[in-house]
Every structure is written in C-alpha cells, then in structure tokens.
C-alpha cells in the first residue's frame, strides 16, 4: 500500500462523499500488517505501520466516525464542543494532527456503584476522544496479538459469555479444580503506574504521556493525574488490558510443571476481575497469591482485601453476575443472588417512578430492561430464575395497577390491564395509541430459550487475516441462532435447564 495514497485526503473532501467501505478496507489492511509484524517480532516495522495508520486519512475518518456515532456523541468535554454537523466532522478529520496537539483536561463526573460508593468517570473532549480512537486503531492489533489467552473483557469479538464458558471448562467435571481464588484489583484504572505504561505500551510515547498527564476538572477545579488511566477514555480499556496481560505467562513461569503435578491451575480474566483455580487452598494462598501480588506491584496495583478471597467450589463463587457452584459433584452456573436483586431493584425503580404513566409507555420502558437481562443469562442455568423474576415483576405490576384504581375491584383491574392470550390469563398488554393500532405485551423472561454459547478459540485474532473465515462463520452462527430464538425453533439440546456445554478450546 502506498503511504501517500493512505495519508492524503481525497480532493473535494466532504463527509457525505467518503467511501466508507474503502476506508475500512484500508484500515483493516494496515491492521493485518501490524499483526504480522508483531508476530514476527519486527518492532521497528510495527512502529512504522502504526505511524502510517495514525497519519492516514482513512484512520482519521474512521476515528471521527466512531466518536460522532457512539452513545456519547452528544456528550461534550470541558470545551462544551460537539461535532454534530457534516462540516464539523469534515473539519475534525483535518484537525487530527500530532504536531501541536495538546489534550485538554477531562471533565469528571461521579457514577454511583452498587456498594454505595462512587466511580469516577472522565469525559474527554471530542477531539481528544477522536485522537484516542485513532491511536487505538493502531494499538489494538498489537494488543490482540499479545493478549493473554483467557482474557475476555473489552476485547473485540469476546464477551462475558466466553468468560463464563471458560470457567465451565476449568471447573466442571470430577477431576477439575475445586478451589478458586477470586481476585479483584483495587482501583485498577486509577492506580496503574504511568512510568510502567510509558515504558511498555507500544504506542506513541509523547502522545500517551500527554493523555496520562492531562488532569481532570471537577467542580471547576483542576486536578493533576499522577497515576492511572481515566475511565471514560476510548483507549483506556486497552491500556488497562495490556497492563494486566502477562499474568498468565507469569503464572506459567512460576509453575512450569503445574500440569504434571496436577495443580489444576487455570486463570480466567475479565478486565480487572479474575479467578485462578487450584488444587488446594494452601497452594493458592501461599504460592499463587505472592506471584499475583508481585506482578501487580510492578504496575503500581494491589489486590482489594475486601473482594479477594479463596473459596471452595461447593460454597459457590460469584463472577460476572453468575454464581458457579457444584451440587453433588455437578457444576451449575446460575445468575447470582446479588445480580437478581439488582435487576429487580432496577425494575422496581422504573415502576415506582412512573406511577401515572400510560400502560403502553410503561411496557416500552420495561421490555428493554427485561430482554437485556434475560439475554445476558440465557446461556446459563437460568430457566428457574427467569420464572422467579416473572413472578416478582407481576407482583410489582399488580400493585401498580391497583394503586391507580383504589376504588375498583380486583376483577375490574385485571380486565383493564391483564389480558387472556392463548393459555395465559395474566398477560400485561395494551394497544398502541397510533394509526394501525398494535398490541404490545410485557416480555416474560421465562419465554427466553436457554441457548448454548460456543466459546471463542483462545488464539483467534479479529485483526489477523488467517482468522477471517473463522469469524465470518462465527457471525453466521450467531445470526442463525438469533433467527431461531425469534421463531421459537430450537434443537432439543438447547431446550430446558442447561448450562454452557463443554467445547474444545
């Protein structure tokens, strides 16, 4: 590929005239070359290709497209500027230059956490987000090539379902590990050493240092940043992942004969949450923990004492919203009690906060919440939980309905809000108030079929051309499963109460 062709903007540049298929093709081609150079250990070539991508028109256009079409497109930084017109987007592409670039401080907001504490979120300006998206295009191929095999958080084509399946493979069966180290890093994003990142992250060091030292503004006061990578930055999850990558290798080097000695050591990580399995509590506590602590200390990180513990699998391990536990030797992965409670509390808040809303509008608010939660847990042993949630939601809706008509009897309330459809007598349904009126029903989570999730292959790299056919086939399989879930046609092995099935790594 000619460098001049990639770097120069086309004549008559206009946002509407950009050929996005060609833009993506050029970026993918450069990313594939970065992967190949990384695999060959040609670090100078990697650096040259990254420079080429970050100075290309295609890379800049794709970066601007990402930040102007994602969920935060209407959220501004400290400069209160958003790019919401074609001309603004076009000018933004031209403005993405390394020379003279100086990021502005982040606008900090506090997000409440489920434990009552708050999590800081840094909001960069649109230009800073676009620059991060641009350099991420060049960094992600390296990150995916060098990543730990069993890391699943914030990575393309990977999900919590893959992490859940990896846990199943590590723990299911009579001869598998029975002790689990549940680890959680204390303030991971806020405490990563800047010096370590600048020394080890393979990206432009000058630009990276500017991002890390940009500071943040909170309540009109400027604060410096001495450590950490801001939660909210587009490139931050990859920086955090690359900081933690290498833990699998560190454990393998510390215990080279783990398989022969039947130590049953496996690690599964999702972002900064991870578990490590072992054959005994003493071995995990006295041998594995020091390796993990030393690995994290080099990066300025520590384990959270309140969240890190060693648990026997018969007592149950909570991970990613699931409870993994063996019942009479059989591993079942179910939605955790804390996750169920949080879900029901969210539904309850919506219902209580909309006491005077029309029924059809309440259904529109609830259905996405119910559907999203059910889809998250659909590959686990969740059928019984879905039925329990449906009962609790019905109870909330009955209270909502009777409160609105305190002078009416129960039969009248039922006939107004709950319909008979087929064999069901308590369907919460209403008609849309628009031309061609259509009935809308509240989604029942128990109608969500339990669907097997096939774990991604550990070495699969979406930026490597040799895996292209694999990902095309995987996407086709997802689409096929999606269509089956819509028409209700599922093979027998996907029906009923089942967990994630064992598949080859």
Tab-separated table of C-alpha atoms in Angstrom:
chain	number	residue	atom	x	y	z
A	1	UNK	CA	0.000	0.000	0.000
A	2	UNK	CA	1.357	3.405	-0.957
A	3	UNK	CA	1.931	5.696	2.034
A	4	UNK	CA	0.984	8.840	0.130
A	5	UNK	CA	-2.286	7.334	-1.009
A	6	UNK	CA	-3.280	6.489	2.554
A	7	UNK	CA	-2.063	9.684	4.192
A	8	UNK	CA	-3.603	12.238	1.881
A	9	UNK	CA	-7.230	13.295	1.993
A	10	UNK	CA	-9.167	12.932	-1.275
A	11	UNK	CA	-9.834	16.024	-3.325
A	12	UNK	CA	-13.214	17.671	-2.746
A	13	UNK	CA	-13.353	16.300	0.795
A	14	UNK	CA	-16.886	16.120	2.197
A	15	UNK	CA	-18.369	13.950	4.925
A	16	UNK	CA	-21.176	12.688	2.696
A	17	UNK	CA	-18.759	11.749	-0.106
A	18	UNK	CA	-16.483	9.498	1.962
A	19	UNK	CA	-16.454	5.905	0.701
A	20	UNK	CA	-16.625	4.044	3.999
A	21	UNK	CA	-16.162	0.577	2.505
A	22	UNK	CA	-12.813	1.659	1.072
A	23	UNK	CA	-11.874	3.453	4.298
A	24	UNK	CA	-12.485	0.334	6.384
A	25	UNK	CA	-10.668	-1.850	3.856
A	26	UNK	CA	-7.539	0.303	4.041
A	27	UNK	CA	-7.568	0.369	7.838
A	28	UNK	CA	-8.087	-3.405	8.075
A	29	UNK	CA	-5.227	-3.993	5.655
A	30	UNK	CA	-2.837	-1.908	7.722
A	31	UNK	CA	-4.002	-3.577	10.934
A	32	UNK	CA	-3.354	-7.010	9.420
A	33	UNK	CA	0.188	-5.910	8.522
A	34	UNK	CA	0.717	-4.716	12.108
A	35	UNK	CA	-0.387	-8.132	13.387
A	36	UNK	CA	2.031	-9.922	11.064
A	37	UNK	CA	4.941	-7.683	12.056
A	38	UNK	CA	4.131	-8.190	15.756
A	39	UNK	CA	4.078	-11.974	15.323
A	40	UNK	CA	7.472	-11.821	13.611
A	41	UNK	CA	8.937	-9.668	16.363
A	42	UNK	CA	9.720	-6.802	13.969
A	43	UNK	CA	9.114	-3.953	16.399
A	44	UNK	CA	10.548	-1.313	14.085
A	45	UNK	CA	8.134	-2.388	11.358
A	46	UNK	CA	5.241	-2.282	13.833
A	47	UNK	CA	6.131	1.283	14.782
A	48	UNK	CA	6.371	2.350	11.130
A	49	UNK	CA	2.989	0.822	10.286
A	50	UNK	CA	1.393	2.430	13.326
A	51	UNK	CA	2.727	5.815	12.194
A	52	UNK	CA	1.311	5.192	8.741
A	53	UNK	CA	-2.137	4.337	10.125
A	54	UNK	CA	-2.317	7.255	12.568
A	55	UNK	CA	-1.352	9.707	9.795
A	56	UNK	CA	-3.718	8.253	7.199
A	57	UNK	CA	-6.950	9.849	6.036
A	58	UNK	CA	-8.755	6.518	6.424
A	59	UNK	CA	-7.702	6.151	10.060
A	60	UNK	CA	-8.684	9.726	10.915
A	61	UNK	CA	-12.055	9.449	9.149
A	62	UNK	CA	-12.883	6.200	10.927
A	63	UNK	CA	-11.883	7.688	14.290
A	64	UNK	CA	-14.169	10.700	13.790
A	65	UNK	CA	-16.977	8.427	12.636
A	66	UNK	CA	-16.680	6.374	15.818
A	67	UNK	CA	-16.868	9.283	18.275
A	68	UNK	CA	-19.698	11.012	16.382
A	69	UNK	CA	-21.917	7.929	16.137
A	70	UNK	CA	-21.488	6.193	19.521
A	71	UNK	CA	-23.591	6.693	22.648
A	72	UNK	CA	-21.510	9.652	23.807
A	73	UNK	CA	-21.839	11.665	20.608
A	74	UNK	CA	-23.914	14.343	22.357
A	75	UNK	CA	-21.745	14.481	25.488
A	76	UNK	CA	-19.149	17.241	25.456
A	77	UNK	CA	-15.917	17.664	27.389
A	78	UNK	CA	-14.647	20.733	29.207
A	79	UNK	CA	-14.772	22.796	25.987
A	80	UNK	CA	-18.522	22.053	25.546
A	81	UNK	CA	-17.976	21.329	21.828
A	82	UNK	CA	-19.688	18.502	19.929
A	83	UNK	CA	-19.379	17.535	16.289
A	84	UNK	CA	-22.979	17.244	15.126
A	85	UNK	CA	-22.860	18.556	11.547
A	86	UNK	CA	-21.204	17.178	8.380
A	87	UNK	CA	-18.957	20.245	8.101
A	88	UNK	CA	-17.846	19.887	11.746
A	89	UNK	CA	-16.982	16.239	11.134
A	90	UNK	CA	-15.052	17.102	7.986
A	91	UNK	CA	-13.064	19.791	9.790
A	92	UNK	CA	-12.458	17.332	12.626
A	93	UNK	CA	-10.701	14.916	10.256
A	94	UNK	CA	-8.354	17.680	9.138
A	95	UNK	CA	-7.696	18.773	12.746
A	96	UNK	CA	-6.349	15.379	13.884
A	97	UNK	CA	-2.661	16.277	13.722
A	98	UNK	CA	0.114	15.211	16.076
A	99	UNK	CA	2.070	18.432	15.640
A	100	UNK	CA	0.914	20.996	18.192
A	101	UNK	CA	-1.602	18.611	19.767
A	102	UNK	CA	-2.259	19.195	23.452
A	103	UNK	CA	-5.163	17.357	25.134
A	104	UNK	CA	-7.470	19.286	27.437
A	105	UNK	CA	-8.284	18.085	30.986
A	106	UNK	CA	-11.112	15.624	31.374
A	107	UNK	CA	-14.491	16.604	32.760
A	108	UNK	CA	-15.025	14.359	35.797
A	109	UNK	CA	-18.392	13.034	36.905
A	110	UNK	CA	-19.117	10.508	39.654
A	111	UNK	CA	-21.130	7.382	38.856
A	112	UNK	CA	-22.811	5.553	41.776
A	113	UNK	CA	-21.795	1.904	42.340
A	114	UNK	CA	-23.955	-0.892	43.757
A	115	UNK	CA	-21.957	-0.931	47.025
A	116	UNK	CA	-22.893	2.677	47.757
A	117	UNK	CA	-19.559	4.128	46.655
A	118	UNK	CA	-18.935	6.159	43.504
A	119	UNK	CA	-16.780	5.533	40.458
A	120	UNK	CA	-15.059	8.480	38.767
A	121	UNK	CA	-15.693	8.846	35.052
A	122	UNK	CA	-13.543	11.142	32.939
A	123	UNK	CA	-15.091	12.681	29.833
A	124	UNK	CA	-12.520	13.860	27.245
A	125	UNK	CA	-13.291	16.478	24.617
A	126	UNK	CA	-14.472	15.310	21.199
A	127	UNK	CA	-11.035	15.967	19.688
A	128	UNK	CA	-9.254	14.050	22.434
A	129	UNK	CA	-11.697	11.153	22.007
A	130	UNK	CA	-11.051	11.127	18.255
A	131	UNK	CA	-7.267	11.151	18.775
A	132	UNK	CA	-7.601	8.245	21.201
A	133	UNK	CA	-9.797	6.364	18.730
A	134	UNK	CA	-7.206	6.995	16.011
A	135	UNK	CA	-4.273	5.676	18.025
A	136	UNK	CA	-6.418	2.792	19.258
A	137	UNK	CA	-6.791	1.622	15.653
A	138	UNK	CA	-3.012	1.206	15.564
A	139	UNK	CA	-2.608	-0.204	19.089
A	140	UNK	CA	-5.423	-2.758	19.178
A	141	UNK	CA	-3.844	-5.156	16.608
A	142	UNK	CA	-0.759	-5.369	18.841
A	143	UNK	CA	-2.882	-5.803	21.974
A	144	UNK	CA	-4.895	-8.615	20.401
A	145	UNK	CA	-1.759	-10.405	19.230
A	146	UNK	CA	-0.017	-10.289	22.607
A	147	UNK	CA	-3.062	-10.650	24.898
A	148	UNK	CA	-3.492	-13.395	27.481
A	149	UNK	CA	-5.379	-16.353	26.024
A	150	UNK	CA	-8.075	-16.265	28.680
A	151	UNK	CA	-8.688	-12.523	28.874
A	152	UNK	CA	-12.176	-11.571	27.691
A	153	UNK	CA	-13.007	-8.053	28.904
A	154	UNK	CA	-13.131	-5.091	26.493
A	155	UNK	CA	-11.803	-7.080	23.556
A	156	UNK	CA	-13.384	-7.291	20.095
A	157	UNK	CA	-15.401	-10.464	19.407
A	158	UNK	CA	-15.165	-11.527	23.069
A	159	UNK	CA	-17.789	-11.306	25.777
A	160	UNK	CA	-18.745	-12.330	29.308
A	161	UNK	CA	-20.370	-15.429	27.813
A	162	UNK	CA	-16.937	-16.554	26.607
A	163	UNK	CA	-15.536	-15.977	30.092
A	164	UNK	CA	-18.416	-17.966	31.588
A	165	UNK	CA	-17.755	-20.853	29.226
A	166	UNK	CA	-14.040	-20.749	30.079
A	167	UNK	CA	-14.960	-21.027	33.773
A	168	UNK	CA	-17.174	-24.018	32.977
A	169	UNK	CA	-14.304	-25.774	31.211
A	170	UNK	CA	-11.996	-25.150	34.187
A	171	UNK	CA	-14.397	-26.246	36.911
A	172	UNK	CA	-16.870	-28.807	35.508
A	173	UNK	CA	-16.045	-32.468	35.974
A	174	UNK	CA	-14.961	-34.727	38.812
A	175	UNK	CA	-11.234	-34.205	38.315
A	176	UNK	CA	-11.290	-30.426	37.882
A	177	UNK	CA	-10.148	-27.809	40.392
A	178	UNK	CA	-12.272	-27.289	43.486
A	179	UNK	CA	-10.580	-24.222	44.964
A	180	UNK	CA	-10.927	-20.776	43.400
A	181	UNK	CA	-9.027	-17.571	44.084
A	182	UNK	CA	-11.475	-14.723	43.479
A	183	UNK	CA	-9.339	-11.657	42.795
A	184	UNK	CA	-10.268	-8.029	42.369
A	185	UNK	CA	-7.802	-5.208	41.799
A	186	UNK	CA	-8.243	-2.163	43.995
A	187	UNK	CA	-8.953	0.904	41.817
A	188	UNK	CA	-7.286	-0.590	38.760
A	189	UNK	CA	-7.945	2.269	36.329
A	190	UNK	CA	-6.934	4.913	38.885
A	191	UNK	CA	-3.661	3.401	40.111
A	192	UNK	CA	-1.776	1.984	37.117
A	193	UNK	CA	1.775	3.332	37.085
A	194	UNK	CA	2.310	5.956	34.379
A	195	UNK	CA	6.009	5.102	34.169
A	196	UNK	CA	5.199	1.433	33.545
A	197	UNK	CA	2.699	2.244	30.795
A	198	UNK	CA	5.001	4.703	29.036
A	199	UNK	CA	7.829	2.151	29.143
A	200	UNK	CA	5.826	-0.881	27.997
A	201	UNK	CA	2.786	0.173	25.917
A	202	UNK	CA	3.797	0.044	22.211
A	203	UNK	CA	2.308	3.335	21.048
A	204	UNK	CA	3.498	6.907	20.549
A	205	UNK	CA	5.153	7.743	23.901
A	206	UNK	CA	4.750	11.514	23.565
A	207	UNK	CA	1.018	11.310	22.855
A	208	UNK	CA	0.485	8.688	25.574
A	209	UNK	CA	2.244	10.807	28.189
A	210	UNK	CA	0.135	13.836	27.268
A	211	UNK	CA	-3.079	11.817	27.770
A	212	UNK	CA	-1.930	10.399	31.082
A	213	UNK	CA	-0.856	13.787	32.459
A	214	UNK	CA	-3.815	15.812	31.131
A	215	UNK	CA	-5.514	16.058	34.549
A	216	UNK	CA	-9.227	16.489	35.182
A	217	UNK	CA	-11.674	19.213	36.152
A	218	UNK	CA	-14.134	18.612	38.986
A	219	UNK	CA	-16.410	21.331	40.378
A	220	UNK	CA	-14.488	23.963	38.379
A	221	UNK	CA	-11.152	22.968	39.919
A	222	UNK	CA	-8.216	21.469	38.001
A	223	UNK	CA	-6.572	18.353	39.457
A	224	UNK	CA	-3.366	16.717	38.180
A	225	UNK	CA	-3.162	12.984	37.402
A	226	UNK	CA	-0.089	11.197	38.761
A	227	UNK	CA	-1.255	7.608	38.142
A	228	UNK	CA	-3.942	5.637	36.357
A	229	UNK	CA	-5.725	5.821	33.053
A	230	UNK	CA	-9.073	7.648	33.059
A	231	UNK	CA	-12.290	5.612	32.994
A	232	UNK	CA	-14.187	7.083	30.082
A	233	UNK	CA	-11.355	7.381	27.594
A	234	UNK	CA	-11.773	5.297	24.446
A	235	UNK	CA	-8.257	3.904	24.660
A	236	UNK	CA	-8.308	3.322	28.448
A	237	UNK	CA	-9.714	-0.253	28.443
A	238	UNK	CA	-6.982	-1.416	26.052
A	239	UNK	CA	-4.288	0.298	28.131
A	240	UNK	CA	-5.618	-1.449	31.248
A	241	UNK	CA	-5.797	-4.806	29.454
A	242	UNK	CA	-2.233	-4.502	28.170
A	243	UNK	CA	-1.099	-3.633	31.693
A	244	UNK	CA	-2.611	-6.854	33.051
A	245	UNK	CA	-1.619	-9.034	30.090
A	246	UNK	CA	1.266	-11.272	31.044
A	247	UNK	CA	-0.208	-12.614	34.274
A	248	UNK	CA	-0.879	-15.979	32.617
A	249	UNK	CA	2.740	-16.098	31.470
A	250	UNK	CA	3.980	-15.126	34.942
A	251	UNK	CA	1.994	-17.989	36.496
A	252	UNK	CA	3.211	-20.451	33.850
A	253	UNK	CA	6.842	-19.448	34.503
A	254	UNK	CA	6.369	-19.698	38.278
A	255	UNK	CA	4.802	-23.162	37.988
A	256	UNK	CA	6.266	-24.760	34.826
A	257	UNK	CA	5.262	-28.267	35.921
A	258	UNK	CA	1.733	-27.339	37.009
A	259	UNK	CA	0.106	-29.896	34.703
A	260	UNK	CA	2.401	-32.759	35.703
A	261	UNK	CA	1.921	-32.018	39.389
A	262	UNK	CA	-1.828	-31.783	38.873
A	263	UNK	CA	-2.052	-28.323	40.378
A	264	UNK	CA	-5.163	-27.693	38.239
A	265	UNK	CA	-4.107	-24.105	37.616
A	266	UNK	CA	-6.223	-22.027	35.235
A	267	UNK	CA	-6.927	-18.316	35.013
A	268	UNK	CA	-9.936	-16.511	33.557
A	269	UNK	CA	-9.914	-12.708	33.455
A	270	UNK	CA	-12.498	-10.133	32.504
A	271	UNK	CA	-10.997	-6.622	32.685
A	272	UNK	CA	-9.694	-6.241	36.266
A	273	UNK	CA	-11.739	-9.130	37.717
A	274	UNK	CA	-10.208	-12.578	37.501
A	275	UNK	CA	-10.243	-16.025	39.051
A	276	UNK	CA	-7.441	-18.558	39.402
A	277	UNK	CA	-8.221	-22.203	40.097
A	278	UNK	CA	-6.052	-24.609	42.067
A	279	UNK	CA	-5.925	-27.997	43.779
A	280	UNK	CA	-5.790	-26.629	47.353
A	281	UNK	CA	-6.460	-23.521	49.400
A	282	UNK	CA	-2.946	-23.559	50.864
A	283	UNK	CA	-1.280	-23.650	47.451
A	284	UNK	CA	-3.363	-20.734	46.154
A	285	UNK	CA	-2.745	-18.709	49.313
A	286	UNK	CA	0.947	-19.425	49.863
A	287	UNK	CA	2.262	-19.918	46.312
A	288	UNK	CA	-0.058	-18.276	43.778
A	289	UNK	CA	-1.013	-15.128	45.701
A	290	UNK	CA	2.615	-13.907	46.035
A	291	UNK	CA	3.119	-14.265	42.262
A	292	UNK	CA	-0.008	-12.232	41.582
A	293	UNK	CA	0.892	-9.592	44.184
A	294	UNK	CA	4.413	-9.142	42.756
A	295	UNK	CA	3.102	-8.960	39.196
A	296	UNK	CA	0.630	-6.231	40.137
A	297	UNK	CA	3.115	-4.327	42.316
A	298	UNK	CA	5.390	-3.755	39.303
A	299	UNK	CA	2.459	-1.941	37.697
A	300	UNK	CA	1.504	0.073	40.772
A	301	UNK	CA	-1.503	-2.109	41.579
A	302	UNK	CA	-2.737	-4.043	44.619
A	303	UNK	CA	-5.463	-6.594	45.297
A	304	UNK	CA	-8.602	-5.443	47.064
A	305	UNK	CA	-8.642	-7.105	50.533
A	306	UNK	CA	-12.438	-6.920	50.813
A	307	UNK	CA	-13.111	-8.577	47.464
A	308	UNK	CA	-10.221	-11.044	47.175
A	309	UNK	CA	-10.826	-14.451	48.749
A	310	UNK	CA	-10.293	-18.183	48.249
A	311	UNK	CA	-13.463	-20.257	48.041
A	312	UNK	CA	-14.334	-23.936	47.653
A	313	UNK	CA	-16.499	-24.587	44.625
A	314	UNK	CA	-19.205	-26.268	46.752
A	315	UNK	CA	-19.684	-22.948	48.571
A	316	UNK	CA	-20.212	-21.075	45.315
A	317	UNK	CA	-18.158	-18.443	43.519
A	318	UNK	CA	-19.673	-15.193	42.208
A	319	UNK	CA	-18.124	-13.948	38.965
A	320	UNK	CA	-19.539	-11.577	36.330
A	321	UNK	CA	-23.047	-11.730	37.782
A	322	UNK	CA	-23.127	-15.531	37.934
A	323	UNK	CA	-22.824	-17.980	40.792
A	324	UNK	CA	-20.686	-21.021	39.952
A	325	UNK	CA	-21.253	-23.892	42.340
A	326	UNK	CA	-21.111	-27.680	42.426
A	327	UNK	CA	-24.192	-29.538	43.628
A	328	UNK	CA	-23.418	-33.197	44.371
A	329	UNK	CA	-20.455	-33.017	42.021
A	330	UNK	CA	-22.300	-31.253	39.179
A	331	UNK	CA	-21.330	-27.692	38.280
A	332	UNK	CA	-24.201	-25.285	37.702
A	333	UNK	CA	-23.694	-21.667	36.680
A	334	UNK	CA	-26.714	-19.558	37.627
A	335	UNK	CA	-27.468	-15.843	37.947
A	336	UNK	CA	-26.105	-14.714	41.311
A	337	UNK	CA	-28.423	-13.559	44.105
A	338	UNK	CA	-26.827	-10.104	44.086
A	339	UNK	CA	-27.371	-9.785	40.337
A	340	UNK	CA	-31.013	-10.884	40.600
A	341	UNK	CA	-31.605	-8.399	43.412
A	342	UNK	CA	-30.017	-5.543	41.446
A	343	UNK	CA	-32.145	-6.411	38.398
A	344	UNK	CA	-35.385	-6.476	40.389
A	345	UNK	CA	-34.472	-3.219	42.126
A	346	UNK	CA	-33.972	-1.576	38.745
A	347	UNK	CA	-37.370	-2.810	37.535
A	348	UNK	CA	-38.949	-1.664	40.792
A	349	UNK	CA	-37.452	1.828	40.439
A	350	UNK	CA	-38.904	2.163	36.939
A	351	UNK	CA	-42.372	1.045	38.048
A	352	UNK	CA	-42.414	3.197	41.188
A	353	UNK	CA	-41.046	6.190	39.304
A	354	UNK	CA	-43.821	6.013	36.692
A	355	UNK	CA	-46.982	5.686	38.773
A	356	UNK	CA	-49.090	7.884	36.482
A	357	UNK	CA	-47.659	6.801	33.126
A	358	UNK	CA	-49.780	5.080	30.493
A	359	UNK	CA	-49.608	1.314	30.459
A	360	UNK	CA	-48.230	1.117	26.935
A	361	UNK	CA	-45.410	3.537	27.809
A	362	UNK	CA	-44.520	1.552	30.925
A	363	UNK	CA	-44.238	-1.596	28.820
A	364	UNK	CA	-41.920	0.238	26.428
A	365	UNK	CA	-39.686	1.184	29.369
A	366	UNK	CA	-39.609	-2.277	30.940
A	367	UNK	CA	-39.186	-4.540	27.907
A	368	UNK	CA	-35.592	-3.485	27.010
A	369	UNK	CA	-34.504	-3.996	30.641
A	370	UNK	CA	-36.121	-7.428	30.894
A	371	UNK	CA	-34.903	-8.538	27.471
A	372	UNK	CA	-31.314	-7.388	28.052
A	373	UNK	CA	-31.008	-9.137	31.407
A	374	UNK	CA	-32.541	-12.358	30.096
A	375	UNK	CA	-30.263	-12.372	27.051
A	376	UNK	CA	-27.213	-11.899	29.286
A	377	UNK	CA	-28.055	-15.008	31.329
A	378	UNK	CA	-29.606	-17.130	28.586
A	379	UNK	CA	-26.521	-19.337	28.119
A	380	UNK	CA	-26.501	-20.367	31.778
A	381	UNK	CA	-28.795	-22.387	34.072
A	382	UNK	CA	-31.405	-19.651	34.317
A	383	UNK	CA	-34.827	-21.022	33.413
A	384	UNK	CA	-35.978	-21.285	37.015
A	385	UNK	CA	-34.582	-17.826	37.778
A	386	UNK	CA	-36.450	-16.340	34.816
A	387	UNK	CA	-39.721	-17.735	36.170
A	388	UNK	CA	-38.970	-16.310	39.619
A	389	UNK	CA	-38.279	-12.862	38.152
A	390	UNK	CA	-41.527	-13.004	36.146
A	391	UNK	CA	-43.492	-13.652	39.357
A	392	UNK	CA	-41.798	-10.745	41.144
A	393	UNK	CA	-42.393	-8.382	38.233
A	394	UNK	CA	-46.068	-9.444	38.067
A	395	UNK	CA	-46.421	-8.633	41.774
A	396	UNK	CA	-44.970	-5.153	41.212
A	397	UNK	CA	-47.288	-4.524	38.261
A	398	UNK	CA	-50.342	-5.694	40.198
A	399	UNK	CA	-49.539	-3.176	42.940
A	400	UNK	CA	-49.005	-0.508	40.262
A	401	UNK	CA	-52.382	-1.325	38.703
A	402	UNK	CA	-54.463	-1.491	41.907
A	403	UNK	CA	-52.953	1.727	43.240
A	404	UNK	CA	-54.207	3.619	40.186
A	405	UNK	CA	-57.789	2.455	40.816
A	406	UNK	CA	-58.128	2.115	44.570
A	407	UNK	CA	-61.959	2.330	44.345
A	408	UNK	CA	-62.239	-0.500	41.799
A	409	UNK	CA	-62.382	-4.229	42.479
A	410	UNK	CA	-59.699	-6.750	41.592
A	411	UNK	CA	-61.712	-8.205	38.691
A	412	UNK	CA	-62.124	-4.767	37.081
A	413	UNK	CA	-58.388	-4.045	37.427
A	414	UNK	CA	-57.497	-7.410	35.908
A	415	UNK	CA	-59.733	-6.908	32.898
A	416	UNK	CA	-58.307	-3.448	32.264
A	417	UNK	CA	-54.587	-4.262	32.479
A	418	UNK	CA	-54.210	-8.037	32.159
A	419	UNK	CA	-55.446	-9.923	29.084
A	420	UNK	CA	-56.070	-13.535	28.189
A	421	UNK	CA	-53.889	-14.635	25.283
A	422	UNK	CA	-53.912	-18.299	24.358
A	423	UNK	CA	-53.475	-20.356	27.522
A	424	UNK	CA	-52.275	-17.374	29.559
A	425	UNK	CA	-54.709	-15.334	31.635
A	426	UNK	CA	-52.444	-12.673	33.088
A	427	UNK	CA	-50.753	-11.041	30.098
A	428	UNK	CA	-49.812	-7.415	30.837
A	429	UNK	CA	-50.736	-5.871	27.486
A	430	UNK	CA	-52.067	-2.671	25.928
A	431	UNK	CA	-52.754	-1.227	22.489
A	432	UNK	CA	-50.533	1.410	20.909
A	433	UNK	CA	-52.151	4.832	20.551
A	434	UNK	CA	-51.342	5.425	16.906
A	435	UNK	CA	-52.677	4.607	13.421
A	436	UNK	CA	-52.851	0.872	12.759
A	437	UNK	CA	-53.103	0.157	16.468
A	438	UNK	CA	-50.954	-2.736	17.540
A	439	UNK	CA	-50.982	-4.577	20.827
A	440	UNK	CA	-47.765	-4.592	22.848
A	441	UNK	CA	-47.143	-7.133	25.604
A	442	UNK	CA	-44.755	-7.202	28.517
A	443	UNK	CA	-41.918	-9.598	27.839
A	444	UNK	CA	-41.771	-12.702	30.021
A	445	UNK	CA	-38.192	-13.694	30.770
A	446	UNK	CA	-39.247	-17.336	31.054
A	447	UNK	CA	-40.012	-17.237	27.311
A	448	UNK	CA	-36.302	-16.702	26.630
A	449	UNK	CA	-34.881	-20.031	25.447
A	450	UNK	CA	-31.692	-21.281	27.082
A	451	UNK	CA	-29.129	-21.143	24.286
A	452	UNK	CA	-25.722	-22.745	24.142
A	453	UNK	CA	-22.799	-20.355	23.758
A	454	UNK	CA	-19.781	-21.636	21.869
A	455	UNK	CA	-16.610	-20.213	23.358
A	456	UNK	CA	-14.280	-18.294	21.073
A	457	UNK	CA	-10.993	-20.031	20.289
A	458	UNK	CA	-8.279	-18.743	22.584
A	459	UNK	CA	-5.884	-17.720	19.796
A	460	UNK	CA	-8.497	-16.148	17.493
A	461	UNK	CA	-7.478	-12.639	16.428
A	462	UNK	CA	-10.028	-10.483	14.533
A	463	UNK	CA	-7.213	-8.413	13.010
A	464	UNK	CA	-5.346	-11.438	11.638
A	465	UNK	CA	-6.389	-12.368	8.105
A	466	UNK	CA	-5.916	-16.092	8.710
A	467	UNK	CA	-8.842	-15.966	11.170
A	468	UNK	CA	-11.162	-14.136	8.770
A	469	UNK	CA	-13.142	-17.231	7.725
A	470	UNK	CA	-13.491	-18.297	11.354
A	471	UNK	CA	-15.097	-15.002	12.379
A	472	UNK	CA	-17.355	-14.967	9.312
A	473	UNK	CA	-18.613	-18.453	10.218
A	474	UNK	CA	-18.984	-17.444	13.866
A	475	UNK	CA	-21.043	-14.396	12.932
A	476	UNK	CA	-23.225	-16.513	10.646
A	477	UNK	CA	-23.830	-18.925	13.518
A	478	UNK	CA	-24.850	-16.035	15.779
A	479	UNK	CA	-27.287	-14.764	13.167
A	480	UNK	CA	-28.744	-18.236	12.736
A	481	UNK	CA	-29.230	-18.617	16.493
A	482	UNK	CA	-30.842	-15.183	16.635
A	483	UNK	CA	-33.379	-16.121	13.982
A	484	UNK	CA	-34.104	-19.395	15.776
A	485	UNK	CA	-34.791	-17.538	19.005
A	486	UNK	CA	-37.303	-15.333	17.191
A	487	UNK	CA	-39.329	-18.129	15.621
A	488	UNK	CA	-39.010	-20.481	18.581
A	489	UNK	CA	-37.391	-23.285	16.560
A	490	UNK	CA	-34.610	-24.679	18.745
A	491	UNK	CA	-32.964	-28.106	18.662
A	492	UNK	CA	-33.523	-30.367	21.657
A	493	UNK	CA	-30.069	-29.858	23.171
A	494	UNK	CA	-30.804	-26.120	23.535
A	495	UNK	CA	-34.097	-26.564	25.372
A	496	UNK	CA	-34.689	-26.753	29.087
A	497	UNK	CA	-32.396	-26.261	32.052
A	498	UNK	CA	-28.847	-26.462	30.777
A	499	UNK	CA	-25.554	-24.768	31.375
A	500	UNK	CA	-22.737	-23.874	28.984
A	501	UNK	CA	-21.656	-27.069	27.264
A	502	UNK	CA	-18.061	-28.126	27.010
A	503	UNK	CA	-16.452	-27.330	23.671
A	504	UNK	CA	-12.832	-27.534	22.516
A	505	UNK	CA	-10.593	-24.621	23.487
